[in-house]
Amino acid sequence: MPLDGLLLEGQRASLLAVDDTPAILDLLTISLGGDYDVVTVESGQAAISAFSARRFDLVLLDLMMPDMDGFETLRQLQALPGFAGTPVVFLTAMDDLASECSALELGADDYITKPFKPNLVRLRIGNLLHRVRLQRMLTLALSGAEQGLWAWLYEQGELRVASNWSLALSEDGQTKGNAFAGWAPVTHPDDAPLMNTVLEDYLAGTSPAFDADVRLRCVDGQWHWFSVRGKRTGDGVLMGAYRNIDDRKLAELQLRQSETRYCNVMNATGEGIWEWSAGAPVLHTNSSFLRMLGLPLTDAVGVAQLAGLVLAEDVAELEGKRAALMAGDDPWALEFRIRHQDGHALWVALHGQVVERMADGRASRMVGALQDISQKKMIEEEFRRLALFDALTGLPNRRLLIDRMHQAISGNRRHGSLGALMFIDMDRFKALNDTLGHDYGDMLLVEVGRRLQATVRGMDTVARLGGDEFVVILADLPSDREAASMDARRVGEKILGALGEPYALKEHRYESTPSIGLCLFGSADGEDVEAILRRADNAMYSAKRAGRNQLSVAED
């Protein structure tokens, strides 16, 4: 796989936009050209020619085109070498369910109907390319780490394997195979009984995973040692990975020499390894372990020194698990934050296992590895942020808003208090987008979110539903409806004033006002979140009908 196909950070992805309407292509070029290299063509045949000449990271495809519709265009694109794995997004005026289902069944990754919102298209493309990049990096990582994947229908005796590296499995030692009648055809006769025993132990629950070290025949005609590990993913189905461990088996035969060799390999990969005799004041490590934490390159480091680097917030959990881990013989892994010598914190995964015990059963020697998983944690946090927060303003999105509303309703019922919900819509926001452009509209929305947060209490919630619609939840108001209404009105009037102040949008001074709908909630048992939102929404439209820049209160 070429490096330019990995979509690594800092590289611009290339998009192929296919549409027979020049105005649509111009809009896509303007809205997406700042982030991506956009190539536009006006027909399906031109798209096939363009992709034959170069590879694109994503294809935007119209459905209705005169010479060749989008479905046929996609079929012919899928037949091109190098197209496999390329994400396709249909961008079409056909909003019927049948067309959308047909597109997805054909292999499209998304379906967006016209007229579309450029910001929404940009966000969907960004999320899709991010996922594709991770998938491609995972494929390359598996190949680089010399790991193959397998799926075994053990009750039916069917095995499928996939590897992108040289040690492909073979029944005859010459022909690469990817489908076998179970493991037996490629497993050394002396190791075949072990595979059955390991399967029985795993299915019986006495082993945490299907895990065996066996010799498998490869295309070079030789038997090679592999670690075969997997877990059940369904009735009668196991899935996992297999990895060549010839070096490890050689290390077991020549222990001292191989330990040095293993350390060198681990140093080259950047993974830290360690060994500790229980009660000893020092931990023996390789250089990668020390380099990862910015420590001096020696062959040992003080246990107390390492413990002092763990972030205080993670110490209690780490200590709480230590005794239980030392009591068992299974491999374990702990994730926590540790302080690098230059001051920054990083997430690490500490893997280990007890390998020797004293006569009374106490652990005497442990070995393991240390991995920097900061990037993994960052990706996990990014996925969480995209799922719960608005990408433009950073405010909670509708999903998180609904969760906060459920919490507020539950709290009101427990404490006998009331809450208030305000539905806010910016007046004449469309005129701003039409006159100055969406970038200025985005700047105004960000400022609106900032002003709202500055106006309410820290315990209250400010969320963006989409477009120029915002919601504010006022929690824990008095149980008396009149008092709660007065408190909520005061906050609403403050919001009217704050959002009605002029906005400095680069070189432009822009004036905008809000229309606000307010309703109380908490006293009506059984009223759901959507009903509360509808009441506030209706009140907001009453404010608009009354002339805008007003606060309208819903009737109970």
Coordinates of C-alpha atoms in Angstrom, one line a residue:
M1 CA 0.0 0.0 0.0
P2 CA 1.5 3.4 -1.0
L3 CA 2.2 5.9 1.8
D4 CA 0.0 8.5 0.2
G5 CA -3.0 6.1 0.6
L6 CA -2.7 6.1 4.4
L7 CA -4.3 9.5 4.9
L8 CA -1.9 10.2 7.7
E9 CA -2.3 13.4 9.8
G10 CA -1.3 16.5 7.9
Q11 CA -1.9 15.1 4.5
R12 CA -4.8 16.4 2.3
A13 CA -7.3 13.8 1.1
S14 CA -8.3 13.8 -2.5
L15 CA -12.0 13.8 -3.5
L16 CA -13.7 13.0 -6.8
A17 CA -17.0 14.8 -7.2
V18 CA -19.3 13.5 -10.0
D19 CA -22.4 15.5 -10.9
D20 CA -23.9 16.7 -14.2
T21 CA -24.8 20.1 -12.7
P22 CA -21.9 22.5 -12.8
A23 CA -23.4 24.7 -10.1
I24 CA -23.3 21.7 -7.7
L25 CA -19.7 21.0 -8.6
D26 CA -18.8 24.6 -8.0
L27 CA -20.5 24.6 -4.6
L28 CA -18.6 21.4 -3.6
T29 CA -15.3 22.9 -4.8
I30 CA -15.9 26.1 -2.8
S31 CA -17.1 24.4 0.4
L32 CA -14.7 21.5 0.4
G33 CA -11.6 22.9 -1.4
G34 CA -10.2 24.4 1.8
D35 CA -9.8 21.0 3.4
Y36 CA -9.4 18.6 0.5
D37 CA -8.1 18.4 -3.1
V38 CA -11.3 18.3 -5.1
V39 CA -11.5 17.0 -8.7
T40 CA -14.8 17.4 -10.5
V41 CA -16.3 15.6 -13.5
E42 CA -19.7 15.8 -15.1
S43 CA -20.5 12.2 -16.1
G44 CA -20.1 8.6 -15.0
Q45 CA -17.8 7.8 -17.8
A46 CA -15.5 10.8 -16.9
A47 CA -15.4 9.5 -13.3
I48 CA -14.2 6.1 -14.5
S49 CA -11.5 7.7 -16.6
A50 CA -10.4 9.9 -13.8
F51 CA -10.2 7.1 -11.3
S52 CA -8.3 4.9 -13.8
A53 CA -5.7 7.7 -14.1
R54 CA -5.2 8.2 -10.4
R55 CA -6.5 7.1 -7.0
F56 CA -8.9 9.2 -4.9
D57 CA -9.6 8.8 -1.2
L58 CA -13.4 9.4 -1.5
V59 CA -16.0 9.7 -4.3
L60 CA -19.0 12.0 -4.2
L61 CA -21.5 10.6 -6.7
D62 CA -24.7 12.0 -8.1
L63 CA -27.5 9.4 -8.8
M64 CA -29.4 10.8 -11.8
M65 CA -27.0 11.5 -14.8
P66 CA -27.9 11.4 -18.5
D67 CA -25.3 9.0 -19.9
M68 CA -24.8 6.6 -17.0
D69 CA -26.6 6.8 -13.7
G70 CA -24.9 6.7 -10.3
F71 CA -25.6 3.0 -9.7
E72 CA -24.0 1.8 -12.9
T73 CA -21.1 4.3 -12.4
L74 CA -20.4 2.7 -9.0
R75 CA -20.6 -0.8 -10.4
Q76 CA -18.0 0.0 -13.0
L77 CA -15.8 1.9 -10.5
Q78 CA -15.9 -1.2 -8.2
A79 CA -14.4 -3.2 -11.1
L80 CA -11.3 -1.0 -11.3
P81 CA -8.0 -2.1 -9.8
G82 CA -7.3 -0.2 -6.6
F83 CA -10.9 1.0 -6.0
A84 CA -11.6 -1.6 -3.3
G85 CA -12.0 0.1 0.1
T86 CA -12.6 3.6 -1.4
P87 CA -15.6 5.2 0.4
V88 CA -18.5 6.4 -1.8
V89 CA -21.1 9.0 -0.8
F90 CA -24.2 9.5 -2.9
L91 CA -25.2 13.2 -3.1
T92 CA -28.6 13.3 -4.9
A93 CA -32.0 14.8 -5.1
M94 CA -33.6 11.4 -5.0
D95 CA -34.9 11.2 -1.4
D96 CA -37.0 8.0 -1.7
L97 CA -36.3 5.0 0.5
A98 CA -35.8 2.6 -2.4
S99 CA -33.0 4.6 -4.0
E100 CA -31.2 5.0 -0.7
C101 CA -31.5 1.3 0.1
S102 CA -30.3 0.4 -3.4
A103 CA -27.3 2.7 -3.0
L104 CA -26.3 1.2 0.4
E105 CA -26.8 -2.3 -0.8
L106 CA -24.5 -1.6 -3.7
G107 CA -21.8 -0.6 -1.3
A108 CA -22.2 3.2 -0.7
D109 CA -21.0 4.4 2.7
D110 CA -23.5 7.3 3.0
Y111 CA -26.5 8.9 1.2
I112 CA -27.1 12.7 1.4
T113 CA -30.1 14.3 -0.3
K114 CA -30.1 17.7 -2.0
P115 CA -30.4 20.5 -1.2
F116 CA -27.6 19.8 1.2
K117 CA -25.8 21.8 3.9
P118 CA -22.1 22.2 3.0
N119 CA -21.1 22.1 6.7
L120 CA -23.0 18.8 7.2
V121 CA -21.4 17.3 4.1
R122 CA -18.0 18.5 5.3
L123 CA -18.5 16.9 8.7
R124 CA -19.7 13.6 7.3
I125 CA -16.8 13.4 4.9
G126 CA -14.4 14.2 7.6
N127 CA -15.8 11.5 9.9
L128 CA -15.8 8.9 7.1
L129 CA -12.2 9.6 6.0
H130 CA -11.1 9.5 9.6
R131 CA -12.6 6.0 9.9
V132 CA -11.1 4.9 6.6
R133 CA -7.7 6.1 7.7
L134 CA -7.9 4.1 10.9
Q135 CA -9.0 1.0 9.0
R136 CA -6.1 1.3 6.5
M137 CA -3.6 1.9 9.3
L138 CA -4.9 -1.2 11.1
T139 CA -4.4 -3.2 7.9
L140 CA -0.9 -1.9 7.5
A141 CA -0.1 -2.5 11.2
L142 CA -1.3 -6.1 11.0
S143 CA 0.8 -6.6 7.9
G144 CA 3.9 -4.9 9.4
A145 CA 3.5 -6.9 12.6
E146 CA 3.3 -10.1 10.6
Q147 CA -0.1 -11.1 12.0
G148 CA -2.9 -12.9 10.0
L149 CA -6.5 -13.1 10.8
W150 CA -8.7 -16.2 10.9
A151 CA -12.3 -17.3 11.4
W152 CA -13.1 -20.9 12.3
L153 CA -16.6 -22.5 12.2
Y154 CA -15.4 -25.3 14.4
E155 CA -18.7 -27.2 14.4
Q156 CA -18.8 -27.3 10.6
G157 CA -15.0 -27.8 10.2
E158 CA -14.5 -24.6 8.0
L159 CA -11.5 -22.3 8.5
R160 CA -10.7 -19.1 6.6
V161 CA -7.5 -17.2 7.0
A162 CA -6.2 -13.8 5.8
S163 CA -2.6 -12.6 5.7
N164 CA -0.7 -9.9 3.9
W165 CA 2.7 -11.2 4.7
S166 CA 5.1 -13.9 3.4
L167 CA 4.3 -16.8 5.7
A168 CA 0.9 -17.7 4.2
L169 CA -0.5 -21.1 5.2
S170 CA -0.5 -24.0 2.7
E171 CA -1.7 -27.6 2.7
D172 CA 0.9 -28.8 0.2
G173 CA 3.7 -26.4 1.1
Q174 CA 3.5 -24.7 -2.3
T175 CA 0.1 -23.1 -2.9
K176 CA -1.2 -20.3 -0.7
G177 CA -4.5 -21.2 0.8
N178 CA -7.2 -19.1 2.6
A179 CA -9.9 -21.8 3.2
F180 CA -9.3 -25.1 4.9
A181 CA -11.3 -27.9 6.5
G182 CA -10.4 -26.8 10.0
W183 CA -6.9 -26.5 11.4
A184 CA -6.0 -30.1 10.8
P185 CA -4.9 -29.8 7.1
V186 CA -2.2 -27.2 8.0
T187 CA -1.3 -28.3 11.5
H188 CA 1.7 -30.5 12.3
P189 CA 0.4 -34.0 13.2
D190 CA 2.1 -33.9 16.6
D191 CA 0.3 -30.6 17.5
A192 CA -3.1 -31.4 16.1
P193 CA -4.3 -33.0 19.4
L194 CA -3.3 -29.8 21.2
M195 CA -5.7 -27.7 19.1
N196 CA -8.6 -30.0 20.1
T197 CA -7.7 -29.8 23.8
V198 CA -7.3 -26.0 23.8
L199 CA -10.8 -25.7 22.1
E200 CA -12.4 -28.0 24.6
D201 CA -10.8 -26.0 27.6
Y202 CA -12.0 -22.7 26.1
L203 CA -15.5 -23.8 25.4
A204 CA -15.7 -25.4 28.9
G205 CA -14.7 -22.0 30.5
T206 CA -11.5 -23.2 32.0
S207 CA -9.4 -21.0 29.7
P208 CA -10.0 -17.3 29.0
A209 CA -9.3 -17.7 25.3
F210 CA -8.5 -20.2 22.6
D211 CA -4.7 -19.9 22.8
A212 CA -2.2 -22.4 21.4
D213 CA 1.4 -22.5 20.2
V214 CA 1.6 -24.9 17.3
R215 CA 3.5 -25.6 14.1
L216 CA 1.7 -24.8 10.8
R217 CA 2.8 -25.5 7.3
C218 CA 3.6 -22.5 5.1
V219 CA 4.1 -21.9 1.4
D220 CA 7.8 -22.4 1.7
G221 CA 7.1 -26.0 2.6
Q222 CA 8.4 -25.7 6.2
W223 CA 6.7 -26.0 9.5
H224 CA 6.8 -22.7 11.4
W225 CA 5.8 -22.0 15.0
F226 CA 2.7 -19.8 15.4
S227 CA 0.8 -18.4 18.3
V228 CA -2.9 -18.9 17.4
R229 CA -5.3 -16.9 19.7
G230 CA -8.9 -16.1 19.4
K231 CA -12.3 -15.9 21.1
R232 CA -15.9 -16.9 20.3
T233 CA -17.9 -14.4 18.4
G234 CA -21.0 -16.4 17.9
D235 CA -22.5 -19.9 18.1
G236 CA -19.9 -22.3 16.6
V237 CA -17.6 -19.4 15.5
L238 CA -14.1 -18.5 16.7
M239 CA -12.2 -15.5 15.4
G240 CA -8.7 -14.3 16.1
A241 CA -5.1 -13.8 14.9
Y242 CA -2.1 -16.0 14.2
R243 CA 1.4 -14.8 14.5
N244 CA 4.7 -16.4 13.7
I245 CA 6.7 -17.2 16.9
D246 CA 9.7 -19.0 15.5
D247 CA 12.0 -16.6 17.3
R248 CA 10.3 -17.1 20.6
K249 CA 10.6 -20.9 20.4
L250 CA 14.2 -20.5 19.6
A251 CA 14.5 -18.3 22.6
E252 CA 13.1 -21.0 24.8
L253 CA 15.8 -23.4 23.7
Q254 CA 18.6 -20.9 24.1
L255 CA 17.3 -18.9 27.0
R256 CA 20.1 -16.5 28.0
Q257 CA 21.1 -15.7 24.4
S258 CA 17.5 -15.3 23.3
E259 CA 16.7 -12.9 26.2
T260 CA 19.3 -10.5 24.8
R261 CA 17.9 -11.0 21.3
Y262 CA 14.3 -10.4 22.5
C263 CA 15.4 -7.2 24.2
N264 CA 16.9 -5.9 21.0
V265 CA 13.8 -6.7 19.1
M266 CA 11.6 -4.9 21.6
N267 CA 13.9 -1.9 21.6
A268 CA 13.6 -1.7 17.9
T269 CA 9.8 -1.7 18.0
G270 CA 9.8 0.9 20.8
E271 CA 8.0 -1.3 23.3
G272 CA 9.3 -1.4 26.9
I273 CA 9.9 -4.6 28.7
W274 CA 10.5 -5.1 32.4
E275 CA 11.3 -7.8 35.0
W276 CA 10.8 -7.6 38.8
S277 CA 11.6 -9.8 41.7
A278 CA 8.9 -9.3 44.3
G279 CA 10.2 -7.0 47.1
A280 CA 13.3 -5.8 45.2
P281 CA 13.8 -2.1 45.2
V282 CA 14.5 -1.9 41.5
L283 CA 12.8 -2.9 38.2
H284 CA 15.0 -4.3 35.4
T285 CA 14.0 -2.8 32.0
N286 CA 15.2 -2.4 28.5
S287 CA 16.1 1.0 27.0
S288 CA 12.7 1.5 25.3
F289 CA 11.0 1.4 28.7
L290 CA 13.2 4.1 30.1
R291 CA 13.2 6.2 26.9
M292 CA 9.4 6.2 26.9
L293 CA 9.4 7.9 30.3
G294 CA 12.4 10.1 29.7
L295 CA 14.5 8.3 32.3
P296 CA 18.3 7.8 32.2
L297 CA 19.3 4.8 30.1
T298 CA 20.4 2.3 32.7
D299 CA 19.4 -1.4 33.1
A300 CA 17.3 -0.7 36.2
V301 CA 15.0 1.9 37.7
G302 CA 13.8 2.3 41.3
V303 CA 10.3 1.0 42.0
A304 CA 9.6 3.9 44.4
Q305 CA 10.7 6.3 41.7
L306 CA 8.3 4.8 39.2
A307 CA 5.4 4.8 41.7
G308 CA 6.0 8.5 42.3
L309 CA 5.5 9.2 38.6
V310 CA 1.9 7.8 38.5
L311 CA -0.7 10.5 38.5
A312 CA -2.3 10.9 41.9
E313 CA -5.8 10.3 40.5
D314 CA -4.8 6.9 39.3
V315 CA -2.8 5.6 42.3
A316 CA -5.8 4.3 44.3
E317 CA -7.1 2.2 41.4
L318 CA -3.7 0.9 40.6
E319 CA -2.9 -0.2 44.1
G320 CA -6.3 -1.7 44.5
K321 CA -5.7 -4.1 41.6
R322 CA -2.1 -5.0 42.4
A323 CA -2.7 -7.6 45.0
A324 CA -5.3 -9.4 43.0
L325 CA -3.0 -9.5 39.9
M326 CA -0.1 -10.9 41.9
A327 CA -2.4 -13.7 43.2
G328 CA -3.2 -15.0 39.7
D329 CA -1.2 -16.6 36.9
D330 CA -3.1 -15.2 33.9
P331 CA -1.5 -12.3 31.9
W332 CA -2.9 -8.9 32.9
A333 CA -2.9 -5.4 31.7
L334 CA -3.4 -2.1 33.5
E335 CA -4.0 1.3 31.9
F336 CA -3.1 4.5 33.8
R337 CA -1.4 7.9 33.4
I338 CA 2.2 8.5 34.3
R339 CA 4.3 11.6 34.3
H340 CA 7.1 11.9 31.7
Q341 CA 10.4 13.4 33.0
D342 CA 9.7 16.6 31.0
G343 CA 6.5 17.1 32.8
H344 CA 3.7 16.0 30.4
A345 CA 1.5 13.0 31.2
L346 CA 1.0 10.0 29.0
W347 CA -1.3 7.1 29.0
V348 CA 0.4 3.7 29.3
A349 CA -0.6 0.0 29.3
L350 CA 1.4 -2.1 31.7
H351 CA 1.2 -5.7 30.7
G352 CA 2.6 -8.4 33.0
Q353 CA 2.5 -12.0 34.3
V354 CA 3.8 -13.9 37.3
V355 CA 6.3 -16.4 36.0
E356 CA 7.8 -17.8 39.3
R357 CA 6.3 -18.4 42.7
M358 CA 7.8 -19.4 46.1
A359 CA 6.9 -22.6 47.9
D360 CA 4.1 -20.9 49.8
G361 CA 2.5 -19.6 46.5
R362 CA 3.6 -16.0 46.8
A363 CA 4.7 -14.3 43.5
S364 CA 8.5 -14.1 43.3
R365 CA 9.2 -13.0 39.7
M366 CA 7.1 -11.1 37.2
V367 CA 7.8 -10.0 33.6
G368 CA 5.9 -7.8 31.2
A369 CA 5.8 -4.9 28.8
L370 CA 5.0 -1.2 28.8
Q371 CA 3.2 0.5 25.9
D372 CA 2.5 4.1 25.2
I373 CA -1.3 4.2 24.4
S374 CA -1.7 8.0 24.4
Q375 CA -2.7 8.0 20.7
K376 CA -5.3 5.3 21.3
K377 CA -6.7 7.3 24.2
M378 CA -6.8 10.5 22.1
I379 CA -8.7 8.6 19.4
E380 CA -11.2 7.2 21.9
E381 CA -11.7 10.7 23.3
E382 CA -12.2 12.2 19.9
F383 CA -14.9 9.5 19.1
R384 CA -16.6 10.4 22.4
R385 CA -16.5 14.1 21.6
L386 CA -17.9 13.6 18.1
A387 CA -20.7 11.5 19.5
L388 CA -21.8 13.9 22.3
F389 CA -20.7 17.4 21.4
D390 CA -21.4 19.8 18.5
A391 CA -18.3 20.0 16.3
L392 CA -18.6 23.7 15.7
T393 CA -19.4 25.2 19.1
G394 CA -18.2 22.4 21.4
L395 CA -21.6 22.5 23.2
P396 CA -23.5 19.3 24.0
N397 CA -25.5 18.0 21.0
R398 CA -29.0 16.7 20.9
R399 CA -27.9 13.3 22.1
L400 CA -26.2 14.6 25.2
L401 CA -29.0 17.2 25.7
I402 CA -31.6 14.4 25.9
D403 CA -29.5 12.6 28.6
R404 CA -29.1 15.9 30.6
M405 CA -32.9 16.4 30.4
H406 CA -33.6 12.9 31.8
Q407 CA -31.2 13.7 34.6
A408 CA -32.9 17.0 35.3
I409 CA -36.4 15.4 35.3
S410 CA -35.2 12.6 37.7
G411 CA -33.6 15.2 40.0
N412 CA -36.8 17.3 40.1
R413 CA -38.8 14.3 41.1
R414 CA -36.4 13.4 43.8
H415 CA -36.1 16.9 45.3
G416 CA -39.6 18.2 44.5
S417 CA -38.1 21.0 42.5
L418 CA -38.8 22.4 39.0
G419 CA -36.7 23.0 36.0
A420 CA -37.0 25.3 33.0
L421 CA -36.2 24.8 29.3
M422 CA -35.5 27.6 26.9
F423 CA -35.6 27.1 23.1
I424 CA -33.6 29.8 21.4
D425 CA -33.6 30.6 17.7
M426 CA -31.5 33.5 16.2
D427 CA -33.6 35.9 14.2
R428 CA -32.8 36.3 10.5
F429 CA -29.8 34.0 10.7
K430 CA -30.3 32.8 7.1
A431 CA -29.8 36.4 5.9
L432 CA -26.4 36.4 7.4
N433 CA -25.4 33.2 5.6
D434 CA -26.8 34.5 2.4
T435 CA -25.1 37.9 2.5
L436 CA -21.7 37.2 4.2
G437 CA -21.4 33.4 3.8
H438 CA -21.5 30.4 6.1
D439 CA -18.1 31.2 7.6
Y440 CA -19.5 34.3 9.2
G441 CA -22.6 32.4 10.2
D442 CA -20.4 29.9 12.0
M443 CA -18.5 32.7 13.8
L444 CA -21.8 34.1 15.0
L445 CA -23.0 30.6 16.3
V446 CA -19.7 30.1 18.2
E447 CA -20.2 33.5 19.8
V448 CA -23.8 32.8 20.7
G449 CA -22.7 29.6 22.4
R450 CA -20.0 31.5 24.4
R451 CA -22.4 34.2 25.5
L452 CA -25.0 31.7 26.6
Q453 CA -22.5 29.8 28.7
A454 CA -21.4 33.1 30.3
T455 CA -25.0 34.0 31.1
V456 CA -26.2 30.9 32.9
R457 CA -24.9 29.0 36.0
G458 CA -22.3 26.3 35.9
M459 CA -24.9 23.7 36.9
D460 CA -27.1 24.6 33.9
T461 CA -26.8 23.1 30.4
V462 CA -26.3 25.0 27.1
A463 CA -26.7 22.8 24.0
R464 CA -26.9 23.3 20.2
L465 CA -29.6 21.3 18.4
G466 CA -28.3 22.3 14.9
G467 CA -28.4 25.3 12.7
D468 CA -29.1 28.4 14.8
E469 CA -31.2 26.5 17.4
F470 CA -29.9 26.4 21.0
V471 CA -31.4 25.0 24.1
V472 CA -30.8 26.0 27.8
I473 CA -31.8 23.8 30.7
L474 CA -32.2 25.6 34.1
A475 CA -32.0 22.9 36.7
D476 CA -33.1 22.9 40.4
L477 CA -35.5 25.8 40.4
P478 CA -37.9 26.4 43.4
S479 CA -40.8 24.1 43.7
D480 CA -43.2 27.0 43.7
R481 CA -44.2 27.6 40.1
E482 CA -44.5 31.3 40.4
A483 CA -41.1 31.7 42.0
A484 CA -39.6 29.2 39.4
S485 CA -41.2 31.2 36.6
M486 CA -39.8 34.5 37.9
D487 CA -36.3 33.0 38.2
A488 CA -36.5 31.5 34.7
R489 CA -37.8 34.8 33.2
R490 CA -34.9 36.7 34.8
V491 CA -32.4 34.4 33.1
G492 CA -34.3 34.6 29.8
E493 CA -34.2 38.4 29.9
K494 CA -30.5 38.3 30.6
I495 CA -30.1 36.0 27.5
L496 CA -32.1 38.4 25.4
G497 CA -29.8 41.2 26.4
A498 CA -26.6 39.2 25.9
L499 CA -27.5 37.8 22.5
G500 CA -28.9 41.2 21.3
E501 CA -25.5 42.9 21.7
P502 CA -23.7 43.5 18.3
Y503 CA -21.4 40.8 17.1
A504 CA -17.8 41.6 15.8
L505 CA -17.4 39.1 12.9
K506 CA -14.0 40.0 11.5
E507 CA -14.3 43.3 9.8
H508 CA -18.1 43.3 10.1
R509 CA -20.3 44.6 12.9
Y510 CA -23.4 42.5 12.8
E511 CA -26.6 42.8 14.8
S512 CA -28.8 39.9 15.6
T513 CA -31.5 39.1 18.1
P514 CA -33.0 35.9 19.6
S515 CA -36.5 34.6 19.9
I516 CA -36.9 32.5 23.0
G517 CA -39.5 30.0 24.1
L518 CA -39.6 29.1 27.8
C519 CA -41.5 26.3 29.6
L520 CA -41.3 24.8 33.1
F521 CA -41.1 21.1 33.7
G522 CA -41.0 18.7 36.5
S523 CA -44.5 18.7 38.0
A524 CA -46.3 16.7 35.3
D525 CA -45.6 13.0 35.9
G526 CA -45.0 11.1 32.7
E527 CA -44.2 14.1 30.5
D528 CA -41.3 13.0 28.3
V529 CA -38.4 15.0 27.0
E530 CA -39.8 15.4 23.5
A531 CA -43.0 16.8 24.8
I532 CA -41.1 19.4 26.9
L533 CA -39.0 20.3 23.8
R534 CA -42.2 20.7 21.7
R535 CA -43.8 23.1 24.3
A536 CA -40.6 25.3 24.4
D537 CA -40.4 25.1 20.6
N538 CA -44.0 26.3 20.2
A539 CA -43.4 29.1 22.6
M540 CA -40.4 30.2 20.6
Y541 CA -42.5 30.4 17.4
S542 CA -45.0 32.5 19.4
A543 CA -42.1 34.9 20.1
K544 CA -41.3 35.1 16.4
R545 CA -44.9 35.7 15.5
A546 CA -45.0 38.5 18.1
G547 CA -42.2 40.4 16.3
R548 CA -39.0 38.5 17.3
N549 CA -36.4 39.5 19.9
Q550 CA -38.8 38.4 22.6
L551 CA -39.3 35.9 25.4
S552 CA -42.5 33.8 25.2
V553 CA -43.6 31.6 28.0
A554 CA -45.5 28.4 27.3
E555 CA -48.8 27.9 29.1
D556 CA -49.0 25.0 31.5

